Amino acid sequence: MPSRPRRRPNGRSLALLLAIGPLAATAAQAENATLEEISVVGEGGGAGAGAAFAAPRAAADRTVAAPTPLDRPVGEVVTSVGREGVIENRAAATVADILRNSPGVTVRQGNGPRDVVVSIRGNNARATGVSRNMVVLEDGFPVTQADGSSRFDLVDPRAYSRIDVFRGPQSAYFGNFATGGALNFVTRRGREIDGVEIGSDAGSSGYLNNYAAFGGVSGPIEYSLFTSDTRGSGFIEHNSFNTQTINFLGTYTPEPEDRFTLKIINNEVFTLLPARSSLNQFAINPFQRGCLSAATAAPGCTTFNLLLNGRNGATVPVTATEGAFLRGDRRTIVGGRWEHDFDAFTTWRTQLVFDDRNINQPFYTTSSRGDFPGLNFLTDVTRHGDLFGLPATGYIALAYNTLDSHQLTYNRLPYLGPRLGALTADLDATQSNLGGRARVELQLSDQWTAVAGISAENTTITGRNITYGYPTGGGITSTLANIDRSFLNVAPELSLLYRPDEAWQFRGRVAAGYATPSASNLVVTSAGVPGNNTGLQTQENLGFDLGTDWTPLPGVRFSLTGFYEFFRNELVTQSPGAGLLSYTFNAPASEHRGIEFGADWAFAPGWRATAAYTFDDQIYTNYTEQLSAGGLTRRFDRAGNHIPGVPANQLLARIGYDQPTGPLAGLGGYVETVFQDGFALDNANLLRAPGYAIVNLNLHYTTALTGYAKRLNMFFEVRNIFDKTYIASAQNLADTISGATGLQNGANVLANTTGSVFAGAPRNFIGGMKLSF
């Protein structure tokens, strides 16, 4: 087997040199927990446009970080989803159970129990594993690596106090990859936990989650620790899993002017992976029952052809069980931050994060093994003061992150466990982003606030990818593809807020975003095999938002936002067929336009209604697709076609009641429906995944206790009450042509193409309890 070349030294030490500068880094990644919780549909300006310009607190009161633009997102389109009704009184098994409460968010099942693919405004809706086109933070520490990849295996929803969803282009605020927006996960602080909480959730398909939270304050130290062990047998054949998570946040404040924060996350995931079906197989056998062996497989079972010798020649069909498809991954993040107040108006923050993603993924026809260590450095200064005699908040920021990609790809061998065949690709690359950002929030009057920002960032990707071939006549061939790409991107932002009174807020915004390709995008060809794809360009978008927020009474919030975004060189990923690698291409021009509506209405004592609706219409405006088969090549104009993977309409609607007083105080329940429209599966729009609507029922009880225990929480849920069979995830499919006629193959061919569909969960039951001490 070919030996792996020795790596050359890289420029990672630049991160340490940057640490000497006392200026600037991304306020988008700064400390984040001084806001009062806004439940489910808080929009627009966080605590309100004027709140960002409140006088700083006295030094004696500043025991936590001063607010930053991340905490008080003036001019941004933001939803903040809190614990009430979403985490506290239900088993939020994945981040999908939380984020579907926000308008503009689409969630899909990924390759694992908690591997949810998240998209904002349809960006990334076409992916089936790694989430891209957004920046993800946790307590202000980045959990998106330098290649733009985010995974949610490490996220156990029980750990969080709230999640803030930033919608629309955000590169002026968050830098590279924020074309869709950003997510900021906020863990529960020690003073919020104030003791120990122990809980357990159990349900259908062997689901069991045992978890504990510890937190408190001791002098200058505040700490919180969350840990969980989650297991299940899965509702699809060959889908058992277990995953363990540790999440720690600690703050040390020796003096009011100085704060030190330590963040640690570690997640281990092991999951068997079922096969992705074709649309026709899904209709016959959605949960892949009776698929232990290809020789005795039931109708509708999905099989993959693996090379008998792992190198070339004859293949044999295997099921997911015979192929022993699985993922065994680890993610470790360690971050530190120092915050210093120069005075009551100026705060300097500096942080450094080490992030290592280690993968072992022998599933389908290839196996990937790799290690992806990265560093993320930032430093910023936030200043509250006056500009032209008007109250203003400004920041200047400098950020640098880098990722080393070391990935080996092998053929798979059939039977007897997850055996590896011959090495087919060896990727060794470094991706780095270096940029600066600046932002100013200016209060023009009591009613008007203006925001302006800009980001400039240089991205470099260097390395090489070697692909190996094994001719049937013997020997080994190798092809070297060198990677040396550089991208320079600039993104401005302008927004204007008008607040005539306490009930109404109107906002307009124009902003740009950019997302560069990653090294892995550059080394898979349109044939779905390792090779040269280094011609990809930066994805860019320019978005316009216009919206209003209305809060006429306590407990009543309505928000409406219209958006129109113009994309250039949109990065689209799709599958060329069963067992092949997904590849990425640039669509020259496209448009995304839609409406987002959120509502939270406490319409009577104990009663509350919640809604989150999104209309998202996405079309190609300039894209000609080239398809080849045999010796024929044909070109097809896709302008006017809908971009695959994006549902036009989706809705979450919930109505519930909690008894506020009397002997039954704390007893409550709600019913909710989750609706998602159908969507195209291919660029020609020949085939559509059907939409669905499922209904869930929740009952819960919370009561204070006397003695050693302080509080008891219990709940029981029936999910998918009417046992709807639906698609939870569908990978886009590449259109094909006939090798004989050159005509485009029809929907019947696509409907029989495997490697696309995962079914959603059938009717299932889950219950749990939590004790607080």
PDB file of C-alpha atoms in Angstrom, residues 202-436:
ATOM      1  CA  ALA A 202     -36.667   6.739  28.044  1.00  0.00           C
ATOM      2  CA  GLY A 203     -38.827   5.803  25.104  1.00  0.00           C
ATOM      3  CA  SER A 204     -39.540   3.733  22.024  1.00  0.00           C
ATOM      4  CA  SER A 205     -36.830   1.931  20.023  1.00  0.00           C
ATOM      5  CA  GLY A 206     -34.694   1.530  23.123  1.00  0.00           C
ATOM      6  CA  TYR A 207     -34.077   5.274  23.559  1.00  0.00           C
ATOM      7  CA  LEU A 208     -32.422   6.150  26.874  1.00  0.00           C
ATOM      8  CA  ASN A 209     -30.729   9.391  27.904  1.00  0.00           C
ATOM      9  CA  ASN A 210     -29.225   9.655  31.384  1.00  0.00           C
ATOM     10  CA  TYR A 211     -27.878  13.114  32.154  1.00  0.00           C
ATOM     11  CA  ALA A 212     -26.714  15.349  34.992  1.00  0.00           C
ATOM     12  CA  ALA A 213     -25.945  19.024  35.456  1.00  0.00           C
ATOM     13  CA  PHE A 214     -23.828  20.573  38.198  1.00  0.00           C
ATOM     14  CA  GLY A 215     -23.478  24.299  38.743  1.00  0.00           C
ATOM     15  CA  GLY A 216     -22.972  27.061  41.212  1.00  0.00           C
ATOM     16  CA  VAL A 217     -21.026  30.118  42.317  1.00  0.00           C
ATOM     17  CA  SER A 218     -18.225  30.108  44.841  1.00  0.00           C
ATOM     18  CA  GLY A 219     -16.608  33.474  45.440  1.00  0.00           C
ATOM     19  CA  PRO A 220     -14.986  34.622  42.179  1.00  0.00           C
ATOM     20  CA  ILE A 221     -15.674  31.274  40.450  1.00  0.00           C
ATOM     21  CA  GLU A 222     -18.816  30.313  38.565  1.00  0.00           C
ATOM     22  CA  TYR A 223     -19.022  26.859  36.997  1.00  0.00           C
ATOM     23  CA  SER A 224     -21.430  24.570  35.187  1.00  0.00           C
ATOM     24  CA  LEU A 225     -20.885  20.992  34.048  1.00  0.00           C
ATOM     25  CA  PHE A 226     -23.231  18.930  31.922  1.00  0.00           C
ATOM     26  CA  THR A 227     -22.763  15.266  31.071  1.00  0.00           C
ATOM     27  CA  SER A 228     -24.984  12.730  29.318  1.00  0.00           C
ATOM     28  CA  ASP A 229     -25.037   9.186  27.989  1.00  0.00           C
ATOM     29  CA  THR A 230     -27.553   8.582  25.190  1.00  0.00           C
ATOM     30  CA  ARG A 231     -28.377   5.213  23.612  1.00  0.00           C
ATOM     31  CA  GLY A 232     -30.952   3.620  21.374  1.00  0.00           C
ATOM     32  CA  SER A 233     -31.611   0.777  18.961  1.00  0.00           C
ATOM     33  CA  GLY A 234     -33.078   3.059  16.281  1.00  0.00           C
ATOM     34  CA  PHE A 235     -36.356   2.750  14.380  1.00  0.00           C
ATOM     35  CA  ILE A 236     -34.617   1.877  11.092  1.00  0.00           C
ATOM     36  CA  GLU A 237     -32.876  -1.474  10.770  1.00  0.00           C
ATOM     37  CA  HIS A 238     -29.135  -1.310  11.502  1.00  0.00           C
ATOM     38  CA  ASN A 239     -29.274   2.026  13.354  1.00  0.00           C
ATOM     39  CA  SER A 240     -28.384   1.406  17.018  1.00  0.00           C
ATOM     40  CA  PHE A 241     -26.246   4.091  18.605  1.00  0.00           C
ATOM     41  CA  ASN A 242     -24.629   5.464  21.736  1.00  0.00           C
ATOM     42  CA  THR A 243     -23.070   8.860  22.338  1.00  0.00           C
ATOM     43  CA  GLN A 244     -21.463  10.469  25.375  1.00  0.00           C
ATOM     44  CA  THR A 245     -21.106  14.209  25.942  1.00  0.00           C
ATOM     45  CA  ILE A 246     -19.251  16.410  28.438  1.00  0.00           C
ATOM     46  CA  ASN A 247     -19.768  20.183  28.392  1.00  0.00           C
ATOM     47  CA  PHE A 248     -18.053  22.490  30.895  1.00  0.00           C
ATOM     48  CA  LEU A 249     -18.062  26.270  31.315  1.00  0.00           C
ATOM     49  CA  GLY A 250     -16.135  28.000  34.072  1.00  0.00           C
ATOM     50  CA  THR A 251     -15.503  31.677  34.810  1.00  0.00           C
ATOM     51  CA  TYR A 252     -12.948  33.124  37.224  1.00  0.00           C
ATOM     52  CA  THR A 253     -13.257  36.816  38.170  1.00  0.00           C
ATOM     53  CA  PRO A 254     -10.336  37.775  40.431  1.00  0.00           C
ATOM     54  CA  GLU A 255     -11.158  41.473  39.972  1.00  0.00           C
ATOM     55  CA  PRO A 256     -14.262  43.129  38.463  1.00  0.00           C
ATOM     56  CA  GLU A 257     -12.112  44.342  35.562  1.00  0.00           C
ATOM     57  CA  ASP A 258     -10.765  40.909  34.610  1.00  0.00           C
ATOM     58  CA  ARG A 259     -12.618  37.716  33.731  1.00  0.00           C
ATOM     59  CA  PHE A 260     -11.161  34.372  32.617  1.00  0.00           C
ATOM     60  CA  THR A 261     -13.373  31.761  30.954  1.00  0.00           C
ATOM     61  CA  LEU A 262     -12.653  28.099  30.229  1.00  0.00           C
ATOM     62  CA  LYS A 263     -14.787  26.077  27.815  1.00  0.00           C
ATOM     63  CA  ILE A 264     -14.480  22.292  27.292  1.00  0.00           C
ATOM     64  CA  ILE A 265     -16.617  20.067  25.073  1.00  0.00           C
ATOM     65  CA  ASN A 266     -15.999  16.395  24.342  1.00  0.00           C
ATOM     66  CA  ASN A 267     -18.288  14.078  22.417  1.00  0.00           C
ATOM     67  CA  GLU A 268     -17.898  10.442  21.416  1.00  0.00           C
ATOM     68  CA  VAL A 269     -20.401   9.001  18.961  1.00  0.00           C
ATOM     69  CA  PHE A 270     -20.796   5.447  17.735  1.00  0.00           C
ATOM     70  CA  THR A 271     -23.678   4.639  15.441  1.00  0.00           C
ATOM     71  CA  LEU A 272     -24.570   1.940  12.951  1.00  0.00           C
ATOM     72  CA  LEU A 273     -25.787   3.517   9.726  1.00  0.00           C
ATOM     73  CA  PRO A 274     -28.735   2.257   7.694  1.00  0.00           C
ATOM     74  CA  ALA A 275     -28.786   2.532   3.936  1.00  0.00           C
ATOM     75  CA  ARG A 276     -30.341   5.549   2.238  1.00  0.00           C
ATOM     76  CA  SER A 277     -33.165   4.353   0.000  1.00  0.00           C
ATOM     77  CA  SER A 278     -34.463   5.402  -3.368  1.00  0.00           C
ATOM     78  CA  LEU A 279     -37.865   7.100  -3.396  1.00  0.00           C
ATOM     79  CA  ASN A 280     -39.456   3.901  -4.703  1.00  0.00           C
ATOM     80  CA  GLN A 281     -37.747   1.768  -2.062  1.00  0.00           C
ATOM     81  CA  PHE A 282     -38.954   4.186   0.611  1.00  0.00           C
ATOM     82  CA  ALA A 283     -42.523   3.690  -0.595  1.00  0.00           C
ATOM     83  CA  ILE A 284     -42.147  -0.108  -0.327  1.00  0.00           C
ATOM     84  CA  ASN A 285     -39.987  -0.523   2.791  1.00  0.00           C
ATOM     85  CA  PRO A 286     -39.384   2.819   4.551  1.00  0.00           C
ATOM     86  CA  PHE A 287     -37.717   1.357   7.663  1.00  0.00           C
ATOM     87  CA  GLN A 288     -35.617  -1.250   5.809  1.00  0.00           C
ATOM     88  CA  ARG A 289     -37.197  -4.209   7.585  1.00  0.00           C
ATOM     89  CA  GLY A 290     -35.978  -7.676   6.620  1.00  0.00           C
ATOM     90  CA  CYS A 291     -32.725  -6.376   5.183  1.00  0.00           C
ATOM     91  CA  LEU A 292     -30.176  -8.445   7.099  1.00  0.00           C
ATOM     92  CA  SER A 293     -28.892 -10.252   4.017  1.00  0.00           C
ATOM     93  CA  ALA A 294     -28.903  -9.346   0.314  1.00  0.00           C
ATOM     94  CA  ALA A 295     -29.640 -12.990  -0.558  1.00  0.00           C
ATOM     95  CA  THR A 296     -32.855 -13.038   1.495  1.00  0.00           C
ATOM     96  CA  ALA A 297     -33.694  -9.311   1.436  1.00  0.00           C
ATOM     97  CA  ALA A 298     -37.318  -8.240   1.569  1.00  0.00           C
ATOM     98  CA  PRO A 299     -38.724  -6.054  -1.222  1.00  0.00           C
ATOM     99  CA  GLY A 300     -37.509  -2.478  -1.014  1.00  0.00           C
ATOM    100  CA  CYS A 301     -34.192  -3.237   0.701  1.00  0.00           C
ATOM    101  CA  THR A 302     -31.241  -1.107  -0.363  1.00  0.00           C
ATOM    102  CA  THR A 303     -27.972  -2.785  -1.314  1.00  0.00           C
ATOM    103  CA  PHE A 304     -24.540  -1.487  -2.288  1.00  0.00           C
ATOM    104  CA  ASN A 305     -21.993  -3.177  -4.528  1.00  0.00           C
ATOM    105  CA  LEU A 306     -18.650  -3.712  -2.782  1.00  0.00           C
ATOM    106  CA  LEU A 307     -15.500  -4.990  -4.486  1.00  0.00           C
ATOM    107  CA  LEU A 308     -14.835  -8.604  -3.506  1.00  0.00           C
ATOM    108  CA  ASN A 309     -11.092  -8.037  -3.287  1.00  0.00           C
ATOM    109  CA  GLY A 310     -11.322  -4.374  -2.257  1.00  0.00           C
ATOM    110  CA  ARG A 311      -9.291  -3.278  -5.294  1.00  0.00           C
ATOM    111  CA  ASN A 312     -10.950  -3.991  -8.634  1.00  0.00           C
ATOM    112  CA  GLY A 313     -13.009  -6.438 -10.614  1.00  0.00           C
ATOM    113  CA  ALA A 314     -16.062  -8.305  -9.384  1.00  0.00           C
ATOM    114  CA  THR A 315     -18.496  -6.828  -6.890  1.00  0.00           C
ATOM    115  CA  VAL A 316     -21.093  -8.302  -4.582  1.00  0.00           C
ATOM    116  CA  PRO A 317     -24.305  -6.624  -3.316  1.00  0.00           C
ATOM    117  CA  VAL A 318     -24.507  -6.162   0.447  1.00  0.00           C
ATOM    118  CA  THR A 319     -27.037  -4.684   2.840  1.00  0.00           C
ATOM    119  CA  ALA A 320     -26.117  -2.183   5.535  1.00  0.00           C
ATOM    120  CA  THR A 321     -25.800  -5.039   8.027  1.00  0.00           C
ATOM    121  CA  GLU A 322     -23.537  -7.133   5.784  1.00  0.00           C
ATOM    122  CA  GLY A 323     -21.421  -4.088   5.030  1.00  0.00           C
ATOM    123  CA  ALA A 324     -21.230  -3.156   8.732  1.00  0.00           C
ATOM    124  CA  PHE A 325     -21.791   0.525   7.902  1.00  0.00           C
ATOM    125  CA  LEU A 326     -21.029   2.763  10.883  1.00  0.00           C
ATOM    126  CA  ARG A 327     -19.589   6.024  12.210  1.00  0.00           C
ATOM    127  CA  GLY A 328     -17.221   6.241  15.146  1.00  0.00           C
ATOM    128  CA  ASP A 329     -16.221   9.884  15.627  1.00  0.00           C
ATOM    129  CA  ARG A 330     -14.788  12.061  18.383  1.00  0.00           C
ATOM    130  CA  ARG A 331     -14.888  15.849  18.788  1.00  0.00           C
ATOM    131  CA  THR A 332     -12.853  17.704  21.412  1.00  0.00           C
ATOM    132  CA  ILE A 333     -12.941  21.488  21.919  1.00  0.00           C
ATOM    133  CA  VAL A 334     -10.944  23.430  24.524  1.00  0.00           C
ATOM    134  CA  GLY A 335     -11.172  27.212  24.613  1.00  0.00           C
ATOM    135  CA  GLY A 336      -9.951  30.002  26.853  1.00  0.00           C
ATOM    136  CA  ARG A 337     -10.876  33.681  26.982  1.00  0.00           C
ATOM    137  CA  TRP A 338      -9.578  36.719  28.851  1.00  0.00           C
ATOM    138  CA  GLU A 339     -11.711  39.846  29.146  1.00  0.00           C
ATOM    139  CA  HIS A 340     -10.385  43.104  30.501  1.00  0.00           C
ATOM    140  CA  ASP A 341     -12.237  46.364  31.138  1.00  0.00           C
ATOM    141  CA  PHE A 342      -9.961  49.338  30.533  1.00  0.00           C
ATOM    142  CA  ASP A 343     -12.696  51.535  31.984  1.00  0.00           C
ATOM    143  CA  ALA A 344     -16.460  51.581  32.360  1.00  0.00           C
ATOM    144  CA  PHE A 345     -16.843  52.029  28.584  1.00  0.00           C
ATOM    145  CA  THR A 346     -14.151  49.866  26.963  1.00  0.00           C
ATOM    146  CA  THR A 347     -13.705  46.063  27.018  1.00  0.00           C
ATOM    147  CA  TRP A 348     -10.958  44.036  25.369  1.00  0.00           C
ATOM    148  CA  ARG A 349     -11.423  40.310  24.789  1.00  0.00           C
ATOM    149  CA  THR A 350      -8.946  37.721  23.568  1.00  0.00           C
ATOM    150  CA  GLN A 351      -9.631  34.027  23.109  1.00  0.00           C
ATOM    151  CA  LEU A 352      -7.963  30.942  21.680  1.00  0.00           C
ATOM    152  CA  VAL A 353      -9.733  27.662  20.859  1.00  0.00           C
ATOM    153  CA  PHE A 354      -8.319  24.252  20.007  1.00  0.00           C
ATOM    154  CA  ASP A 355     -10.787  22.075  18.075  1.00  0.00           C
ATOM    155  CA  ASP A 356     -10.065  18.500  16.985  1.00  0.00           C
ATOM    156  CA  ARG A 357     -12.446  16.370  14.901  1.00  0.00           C
ATOM    157  CA  ASN A 358     -11.456  12.724  14.487  1.00  0.00           C
ATOM    158  CA  ILE A 359     -13.451  10.476  12.139  1.00  0.00           C
ATOM    159  CA  ASN A 360     -13.761   6.759  11.377  1.00  0.00           C
ATOM    160  CA  GLN A 361     -16.560   6.321   8.835  1.00  0.00           C
ATOM    161  CA  PRO A 362     -16.662   2.968   7.033  1.00  0.00           C
ATOM    162  CA  PHE A 363     -20.044   3.330   5.388  1.00  0.00           C
ATOM    163  CA  TYR A 364     -21.343   2.683   1.896  1.00  0.00           C
ATOM    164  CA  THR A 365     -18.710   1.875  -0.766  1.00  0.00           C
ATOM    165  CA  THR A 366     -15.808   3.780   0.804  1.00  0.00           C
ATOM    166  CA  SER A 367     -14.355   4.387   4.242  1.00  0.00           C
ATOM    167  CA  SER A 368     -12.958   7.697   5.475  1.00  0.00           C
ATOM    168  CA  ARG A 369     -10.475   7.973   8.305  1.00  0.00           C
ATOM    169  CA  GLY A 370      -9.044  11.289   9.319  1.00  0.00           C
ATOM    170  CA  ASP A 371      -8.019  13.826  11.874  1.00  0.00           C
ATOM    171  CA  PHE A 372      -8.911  17.527  11.590  1.00  0.00           C
ATOM    172  CA  PRO A 373      -7.168  19.604  14.278  1.00  0.00           C
ATOM    173  CA  GLY A 374      -7.695  23.350  14.182  1.00  0.00           C
ATOM    174  CA  LEU A 375      -7.028  26.595  16.008  1.00  0.00           C
ATOM    175  CA  ASN A 376      -9.304  29.631  16.244  1.00  0.00           C
ATOM    176  CA  PHE A 377      -7.914  32.904  17.575  1.00  0.00           C
ATOM    177  CA  LEU A 378      -9.687  36.219  18.000  1.00  0.00           C
ATOM    178  CA  THR A 379      -9.267  39.502  19.781  1.00  0.00           C
ATOM    179  CA  ASP A 380     -11.650  42.461  19.848  1.00  0.00           C
ATOM    180  CA  VAL A 381     -12.303  45.800  21.479  1.00  0.00           C
ATOM    181  CA  THR A 382     -15.835  47.020  22.235  1.00  0.00           C
ATOM    182  CA  ARG A 383     -16.313  50.724  23.058  1.00  0.00           C
ATOM    183  CA  HIS A 384     -19.425  52.545  24.314  1.00  0.00           C
ATOM    184  CA  GLY A 385     -19.278  56.279  23.782  1.00  0.00           C
ATOM    185  CA  ASP A 386     -20.276  59.127  21.464  1.00  0.00           C
ATOM    186  CA  LEU A 387     -19.882  59.636  17.719  1.00  0.00           C
ATOM    187  CA  PHE A 388     -20.761  63.035  16.229  1.00  0.00           C
ATOM    188  CA  GLY A 389     -22.350  63.783  19.580  1.00  0.00           C
ATOM    189  CA  LEU A 390     -24.638  60.737  19.394  1.00  0.00           C
ATOM    190  CA  PRO A 391     -24.580  57.603  21.587  1.00  0.00           C
ATOM    191  CA  ALA A 392     -22.646  54.859  19.811  1.00  0.00           C
ATOM    192  CA  THR A 393     -21.285  51.359  20.335  1.00  0.00           C
ATOM    193  CA  GLY A 394     -18.410  50.241  18.160  1.00  0.00           C
ATOM    194  CA  TYR A 395     -15.999  47.396  17.855  1.00  0.00           C
ATOM    195  CA  ILE A 396     -12.955  46.495  15.816  1.00  0.00           C
ATOM    196  CA  ALA A 397     -11.976  42.866  15.456  1.00  0.00           C
ATOM    197  CA  LEU A 398      -9.278  40.597  14.113  1.00  0.00           C
ATOM    198  CA  ALA A 399      -9.751  36.848  13.650  1.00  0.00           C
ATOM    199  CA  TYR A 400      -7.593  33.980  12.454  1.00  0.00           C
ATOM    200  CA  ASN A 401      -8.420  30.295  12.212  1.00  0.00           C
ATOM    201  CA  THR A 402      -6.755  27.328  10.581  1.00  0.00           C
ATOM    202  CA  LEU A 403      -7.503  23.654  10.019  1.00  0.00           C
ATOM    203  CA  ASP A 404      -5.243  20.778   9.035  1.00  0.00           C
ATOM    204  CA  SER A 405      -7.081  18.087   7.064  1.00  0.00           C
ATOM    205  CA  HIS A 406      -5.537  14.602   7.088  1.00  0.00           C
ATOM    206  CA  GLN A 407      -7.970  12.174   5.461  1.00  0.00           C
ATOM    207  CA  LEU A 408      -7.494   8.729   3.953  1.00  0.00           C
ATOM    208  CA  THR A 409     -10.203   7.110   1.815  1.00  0.00           C
ATOM    209  CA  TYR A 410     -10.379   3.338   1.274  1.00  0.00           C
ATOM    210  CA  ASN A 411     -12.550   0.950  -0.678  1.00  0.00           C
ATOM    211  CA  ARG A 412     -14.771  -1.223   1.451  1.00  0.00           C
ATOM    212  CA  LEU A 413     -14.634  -4.994   1.669  1.00  0.00           C
ATOM    213  CA  PRO A 414     -17.850  -7.004   2.159  1.00  0.00           C
ATOM    214  CA  TYR A 415     -18.780  -9.184   5.164  1.00  0.00           C
ATOM    215  CA  LEU A 416     -17.082  -9.909   8.491  1.00  0.00           C
ATOM    216  CA  GLY A 417     -17.287  -6.374   9.876  1.00  0.00           C
ATOM    217  CA  PRO A 418     -16.168  -2.958   8.631  1.00  0.00           C
ATOM    218  CA  ARG A 419     -13.150  -4.199   6.687  1.00  0.00           C
ATOM    219  CA  LEU A 420     -11.062  -1.897   4.564  1.00  0.00           C
ATOM    220  CA  GLY A 421      -9.904  -2.505   1.030  1.00  0.00           C
ATOM    221  CA  ALA A 422      -7.286  -0.628  -0.945  1.00  0.00           C
ATOM    222  CA  LEU A 423      -6.401   3.021  -0.329  1.00  0.00           C
ATOM    223  CA  THR A 424      -8.040   5.207  -3.002  1.00  0.00           C
ATOM    224  CA  ALA A 425      -7.281   8.773  -1.866  1.00  0.00           C
ATOM    225  CA  ASP A 426      -4.932  10.602   0.477  1.00  0.00           C
ATOM    226  CA  LEU A 427      -5.857  14.214   1.271  1.00  0.00           C
ATOM    227  CA  ASP A 428      -3.385  16.442   3.115  1.00  0.00           C
ATOM    228  CA  ALA A 429      -4.397  20.108   3.183  1.00  0.00           C
ATOM    229  CA  THR A 430      -4.441  23.249   5.298  1.00  0.00           C
ATOM    230  CA  GLN A 431      -7.194  25.853   5.195  1.00  0.00           C
ATOM    231  CA  SER A 432      -6.793  29.235   6.921  1.00  0.00           C
ATOM    232  CA  ASN A 433      -8.880  32.398   7.253  1.00  0.00           C
ATOM    233  CA  LEU A 434      -7.456  35.764   8.323  1.00  0.00           C
ATOM    234  CA  GLY A 435      -9.679  38.816   8.473  1.00  0.00           C
ATOM    235  CA  GLY A 436     -10.777  41.954  10.216  1.00  0.00           C
TER     236      GLY A 436
END
